[in-house]
XYZ file of C-alpha atoms in Angstrom:
337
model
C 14.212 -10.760 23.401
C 10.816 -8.825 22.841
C 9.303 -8.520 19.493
C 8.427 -4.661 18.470
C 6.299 -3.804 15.492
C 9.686 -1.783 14.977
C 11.124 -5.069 13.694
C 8.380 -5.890 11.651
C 7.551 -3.112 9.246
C 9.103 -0.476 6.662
C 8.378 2.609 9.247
C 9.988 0.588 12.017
C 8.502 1.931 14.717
C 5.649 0.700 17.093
C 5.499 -1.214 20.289
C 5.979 -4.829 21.090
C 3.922 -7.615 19.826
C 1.970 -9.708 22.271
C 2.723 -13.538 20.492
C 3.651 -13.447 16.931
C 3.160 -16.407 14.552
C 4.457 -17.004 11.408
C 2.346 -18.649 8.975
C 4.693 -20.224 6.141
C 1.706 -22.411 4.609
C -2.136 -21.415 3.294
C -3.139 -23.746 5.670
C -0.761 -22.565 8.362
C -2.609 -19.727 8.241
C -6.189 -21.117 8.749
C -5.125 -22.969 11.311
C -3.765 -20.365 13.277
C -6.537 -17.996 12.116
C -9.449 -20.297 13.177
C -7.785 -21.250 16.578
C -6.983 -17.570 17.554
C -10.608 -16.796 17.385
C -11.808 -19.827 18.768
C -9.572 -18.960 21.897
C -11.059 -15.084 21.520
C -7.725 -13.418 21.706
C -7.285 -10.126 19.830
C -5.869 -10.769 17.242
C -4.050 -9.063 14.196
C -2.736 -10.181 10.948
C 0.129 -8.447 8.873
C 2.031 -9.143 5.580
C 5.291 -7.535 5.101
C 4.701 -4.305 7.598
C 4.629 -1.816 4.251
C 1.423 -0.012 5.477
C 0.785 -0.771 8.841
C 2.025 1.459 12.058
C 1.171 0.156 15.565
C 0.980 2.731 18.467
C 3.951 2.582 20.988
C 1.909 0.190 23.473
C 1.929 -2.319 20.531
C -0.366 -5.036 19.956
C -1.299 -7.371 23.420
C -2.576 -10.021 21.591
C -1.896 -12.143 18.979
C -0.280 -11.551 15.957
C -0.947 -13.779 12.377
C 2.073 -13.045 10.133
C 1.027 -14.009 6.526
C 4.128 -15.838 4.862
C 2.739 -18.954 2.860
C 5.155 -19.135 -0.098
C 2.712 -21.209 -2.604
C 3.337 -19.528 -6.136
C 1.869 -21.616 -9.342
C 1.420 -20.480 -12.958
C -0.472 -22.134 -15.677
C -0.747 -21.062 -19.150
C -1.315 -17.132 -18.348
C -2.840 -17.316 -15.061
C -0.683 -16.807 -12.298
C -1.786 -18.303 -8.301
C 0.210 -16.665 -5.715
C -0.163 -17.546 -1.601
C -0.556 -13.931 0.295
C 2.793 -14.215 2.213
C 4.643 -13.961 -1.318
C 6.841 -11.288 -1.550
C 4.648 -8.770 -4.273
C 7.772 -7.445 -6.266
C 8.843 -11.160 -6.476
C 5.133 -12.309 -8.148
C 6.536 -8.901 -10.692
C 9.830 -10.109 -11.292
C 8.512 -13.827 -11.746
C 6.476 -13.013 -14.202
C 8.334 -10.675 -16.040
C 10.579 -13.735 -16.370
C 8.481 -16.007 -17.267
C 7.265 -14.023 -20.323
C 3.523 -12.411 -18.476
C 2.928 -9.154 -19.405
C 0.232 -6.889 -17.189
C 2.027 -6.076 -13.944
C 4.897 -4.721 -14.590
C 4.385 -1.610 -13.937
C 3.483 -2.385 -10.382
C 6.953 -3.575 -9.721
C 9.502 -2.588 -6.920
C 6.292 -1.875 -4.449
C 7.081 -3.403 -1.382
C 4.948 -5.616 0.747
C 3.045 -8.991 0.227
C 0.970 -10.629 -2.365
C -1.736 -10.805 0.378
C -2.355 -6.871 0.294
C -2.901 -6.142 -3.102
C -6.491 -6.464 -3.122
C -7.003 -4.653 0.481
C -5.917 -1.154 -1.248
C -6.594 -1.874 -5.127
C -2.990 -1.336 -5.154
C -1.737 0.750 -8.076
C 0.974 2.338 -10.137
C 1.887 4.109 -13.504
C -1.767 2.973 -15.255
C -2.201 -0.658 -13.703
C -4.604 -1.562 -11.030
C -4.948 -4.659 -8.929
C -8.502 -5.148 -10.534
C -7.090 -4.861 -13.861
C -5.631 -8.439 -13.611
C -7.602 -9.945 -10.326
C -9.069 -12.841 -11.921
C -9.854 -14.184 -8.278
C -8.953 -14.999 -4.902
C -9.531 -17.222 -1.948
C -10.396 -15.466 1.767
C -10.908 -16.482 5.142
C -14.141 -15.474 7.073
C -13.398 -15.083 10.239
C -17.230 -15.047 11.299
C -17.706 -18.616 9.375
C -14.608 -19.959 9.979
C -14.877 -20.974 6.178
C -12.264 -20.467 3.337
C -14.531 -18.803 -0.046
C -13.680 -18.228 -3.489
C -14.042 -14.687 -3.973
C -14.819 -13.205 -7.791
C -13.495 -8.898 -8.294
C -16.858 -7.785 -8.077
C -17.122 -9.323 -4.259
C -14.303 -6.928 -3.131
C -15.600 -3.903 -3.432
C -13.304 -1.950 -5.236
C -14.445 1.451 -7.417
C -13.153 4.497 -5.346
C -10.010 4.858 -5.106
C -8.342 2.450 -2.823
C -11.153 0.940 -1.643
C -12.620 -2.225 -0.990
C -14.258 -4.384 1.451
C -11.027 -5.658 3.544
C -10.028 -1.784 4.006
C -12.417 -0.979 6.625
C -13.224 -4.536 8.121
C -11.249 -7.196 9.572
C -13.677 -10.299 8.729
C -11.876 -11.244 5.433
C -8.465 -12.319 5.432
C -6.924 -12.756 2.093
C -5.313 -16.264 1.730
C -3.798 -16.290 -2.258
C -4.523 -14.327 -5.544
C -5.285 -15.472 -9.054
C -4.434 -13.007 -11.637
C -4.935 -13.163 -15.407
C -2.069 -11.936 -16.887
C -1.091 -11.904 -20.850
C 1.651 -14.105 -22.551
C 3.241 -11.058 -24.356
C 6.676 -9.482 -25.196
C 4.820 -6.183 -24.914
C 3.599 -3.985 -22.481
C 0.837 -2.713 -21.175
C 0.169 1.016 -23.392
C 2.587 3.012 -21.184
C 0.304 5.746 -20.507
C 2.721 8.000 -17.975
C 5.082 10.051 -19.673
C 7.463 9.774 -17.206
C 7.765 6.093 -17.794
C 7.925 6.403 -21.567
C 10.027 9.505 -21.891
C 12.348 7.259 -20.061
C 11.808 3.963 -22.673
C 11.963 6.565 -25.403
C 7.818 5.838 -26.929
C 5.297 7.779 -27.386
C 2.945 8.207 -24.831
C -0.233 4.751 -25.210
C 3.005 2.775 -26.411
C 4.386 -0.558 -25.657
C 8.249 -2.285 -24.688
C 9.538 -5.270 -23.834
C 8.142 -5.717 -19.945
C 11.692 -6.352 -18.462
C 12.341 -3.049 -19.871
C 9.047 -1.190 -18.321
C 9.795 -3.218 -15.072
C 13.732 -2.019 -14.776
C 12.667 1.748 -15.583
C 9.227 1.965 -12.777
C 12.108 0.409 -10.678
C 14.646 3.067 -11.103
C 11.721 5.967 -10.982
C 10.361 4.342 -7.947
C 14.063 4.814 -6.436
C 14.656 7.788 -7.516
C 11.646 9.409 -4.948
C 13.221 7.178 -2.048
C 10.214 4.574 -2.715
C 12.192 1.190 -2.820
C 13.271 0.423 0.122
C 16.603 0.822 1.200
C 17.601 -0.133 5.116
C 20.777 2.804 5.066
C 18.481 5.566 3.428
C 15.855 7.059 6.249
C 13.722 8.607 3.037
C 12.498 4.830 2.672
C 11.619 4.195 6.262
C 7.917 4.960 5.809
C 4.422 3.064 4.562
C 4.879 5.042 1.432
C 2.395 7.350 0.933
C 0.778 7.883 4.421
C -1.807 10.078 2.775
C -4.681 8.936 0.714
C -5.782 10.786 -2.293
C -8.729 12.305 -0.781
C -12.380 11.883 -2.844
C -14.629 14.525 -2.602
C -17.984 14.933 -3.532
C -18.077 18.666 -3.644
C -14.189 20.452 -4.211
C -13.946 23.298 -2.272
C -13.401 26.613 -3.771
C -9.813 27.238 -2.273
C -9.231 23.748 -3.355
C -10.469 24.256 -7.112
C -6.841 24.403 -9.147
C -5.560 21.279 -7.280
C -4.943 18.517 -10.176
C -7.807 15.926 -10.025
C -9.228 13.123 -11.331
C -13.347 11.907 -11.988
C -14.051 9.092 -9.175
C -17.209 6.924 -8.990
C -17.680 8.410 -5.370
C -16.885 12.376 -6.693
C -13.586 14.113 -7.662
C -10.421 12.584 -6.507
C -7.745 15.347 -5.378
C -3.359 14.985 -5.487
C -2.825 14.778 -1.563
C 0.758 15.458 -2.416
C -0.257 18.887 -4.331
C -2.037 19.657 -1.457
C 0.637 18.949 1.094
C 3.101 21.210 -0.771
C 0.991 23.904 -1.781
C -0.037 24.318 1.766
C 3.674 24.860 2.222
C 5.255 21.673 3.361
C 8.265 20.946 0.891
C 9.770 17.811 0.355
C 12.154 17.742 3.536
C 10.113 19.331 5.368
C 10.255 18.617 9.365
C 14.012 18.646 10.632
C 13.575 21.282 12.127
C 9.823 21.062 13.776
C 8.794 19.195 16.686
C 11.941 16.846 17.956
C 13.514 16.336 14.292
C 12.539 12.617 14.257
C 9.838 12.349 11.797
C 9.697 14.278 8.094
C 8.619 14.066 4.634
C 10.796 12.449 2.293
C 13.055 14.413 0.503
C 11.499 12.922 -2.416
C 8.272 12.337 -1.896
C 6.149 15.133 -0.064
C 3.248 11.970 0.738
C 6.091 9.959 2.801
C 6.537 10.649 6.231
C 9.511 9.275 7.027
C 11.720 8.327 10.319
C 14.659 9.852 10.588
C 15.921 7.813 13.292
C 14.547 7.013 16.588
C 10.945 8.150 16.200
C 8.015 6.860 18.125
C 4.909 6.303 16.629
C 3.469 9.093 18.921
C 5.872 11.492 17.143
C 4.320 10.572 13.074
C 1.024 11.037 15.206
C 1.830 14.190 16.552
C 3.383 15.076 12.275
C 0.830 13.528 10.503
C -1.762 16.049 12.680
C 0.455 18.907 11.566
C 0.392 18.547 7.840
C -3.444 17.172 7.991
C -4.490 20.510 9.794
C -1.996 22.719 7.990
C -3.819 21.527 4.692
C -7.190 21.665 6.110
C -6.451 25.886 6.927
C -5.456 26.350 3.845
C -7.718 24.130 1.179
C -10.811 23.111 3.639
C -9.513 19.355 2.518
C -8.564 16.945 5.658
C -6.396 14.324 4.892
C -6.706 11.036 6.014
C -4.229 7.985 6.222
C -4.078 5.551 3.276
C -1.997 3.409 5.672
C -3.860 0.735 8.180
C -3.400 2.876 11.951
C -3.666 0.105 15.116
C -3.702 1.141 18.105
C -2.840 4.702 17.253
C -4.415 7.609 15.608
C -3.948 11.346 14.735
């Protein structure tokens, strides 16, 4: 039975996979790593799927998947092998009385790929807790000890593993805080919902069940009988800009290191895509969630060709009307728009 990239991440679509390997151990995983590029094969390495689409020819090479299940804590500083579920490090800790991430839970993918984006929710950051992390250099062949400040992060999403494929990210270390309290809830959303004032604190178990429910309520946990969660999330980044353009000027926004950081999804529906939208254009296969205006979605049956052919309509149908073009926050092999 072939292997598709359909089988393998949250979109489920994309071509089949050349020779997939599953890497259950840390050093699994540099084995595999260091003998794939020893032998020169192509090779590409995934977590759980949640950001990644693969054109329809796939991948001909070899594929790495990260799923080393190492997890440690001592005193408040939690270890956690790149394969580990991310929403189980959340509920883990939660348990075991941490308090710092939970308002990052119920985001899906792997441990591994929370430093690649700076991932983020409701006020927390990766960096906010990253004490430190261990990565394989695929141009040594060496396993490092990275520090924050080696990864690049600062503009939003960013950092060094984004845009290059030297680094692979074998564990994280975060410093969390042995606390029956929050974070400050700083989203009103979240503490409307816990009934605080906005900069105040609960119980994490309580912040962690009501980011859960939120997160569910825009079709954002996923769900394998509800089509409004087959996507990477948000496919579109936040776009940083370091001029706004005048049409663009009453879009929400927030300062960034790199210039002003603009809401894609205020963009998407002010330029007249509404949640929903896409039924009824092109073959009906591919639309925005009916939750979410940033998710495309598959309805059913769609081809990575056909989020191409979407994703080009709502970049250029923003573009004509706010001189802002969007580009993907999700990781595009072997495919682009």
């Amino acid at each position: 039975m072939t292997i598709t990239f359909a089988d393998l991440t949250t979109m489920r679509i994309g071509g089949p996979v050349g020779a997939l390997h599953v890497a259950t151990t840390t050093p699994d995983a540099v084995e595999l790593l260091r003998s794939t590029d020893s032998a020169e094969e192509p090779l590409l390495v995934m977590g759980g799927g949640s950001n990644l689409v693969v054109g329809d020819v796939g991948w001909p090479g070899t594929v790495v998947k990260m799923a080393s299940t190492e997890f440690e804590i001592v005193g408040d500083r939690l270890t956690v092998a790149a394969g580990v579920e991310w929403d189980t490090v959340v509920q883990t800790a939660v348990a075991e009385g941490l308090a710092g991430i939970e308002t990052l839970s119920g985001i899906p993918g792997s441990a591994g790929g929370t430093p690649v984006q700076n991932v983020g929710a409701y006020g927390t950051l990766t960096s906010d807790v990253l004490e430190s992390l261990s990565v394989y250099d695929r141009e040594t062949g060496q396993v490092e000890r990275w520090l924050p400040e080696q990864c690049g992060f600062g503009s939003h999403r960013q950092s060094v593993f984004k845009h290059s494929d030297r680094w692979v990210v074998l564990d994280v270390t975060m410093r969390l805080r042995r606390s029956g309290q929050s974070n400050p809830v700083n989203f009103p959303a979240v503490a409307q919902r816990l009934g605080i004032e906005v900069g105040g604190t609960a119980a994490p178990a309580d912040v962690r069940e009501t980011v859960i429910a939120l997160r569910r309520e825009k079709r954002m946990v996923l769900d394998p009988d509800d089509h409004d969660t087959w996507s990477v999330g948000s496919f579109f980044i936040n776009p940083v800009l370091e001029e706004v353009p005048e049409r663009a000027r009453e879009c929400p926004s927030q300062p960034d290191v790199k210039g002003t950081k603009l809401h894609a999804a205020w963009l998407i529906e002010h330029s007249g895509f509404r949640r929903g939208y896409g039924t009824d254009w092109g073959n009906g296969t591919v639309a925005l969630s009916s939750r979410h205006t940033l998710a495309l979605t598959n309805r059913g049956g769609a081809t990575a060709a056909d989020v191409m052919k979407f994703a080009a309509h709502i970049r250029d149908g923003v573009e004509a009307r706010f001189d802002v073009r969007l580009n993907p926050e999700c990781n595009l092999v072997n495919c682009s728009y």
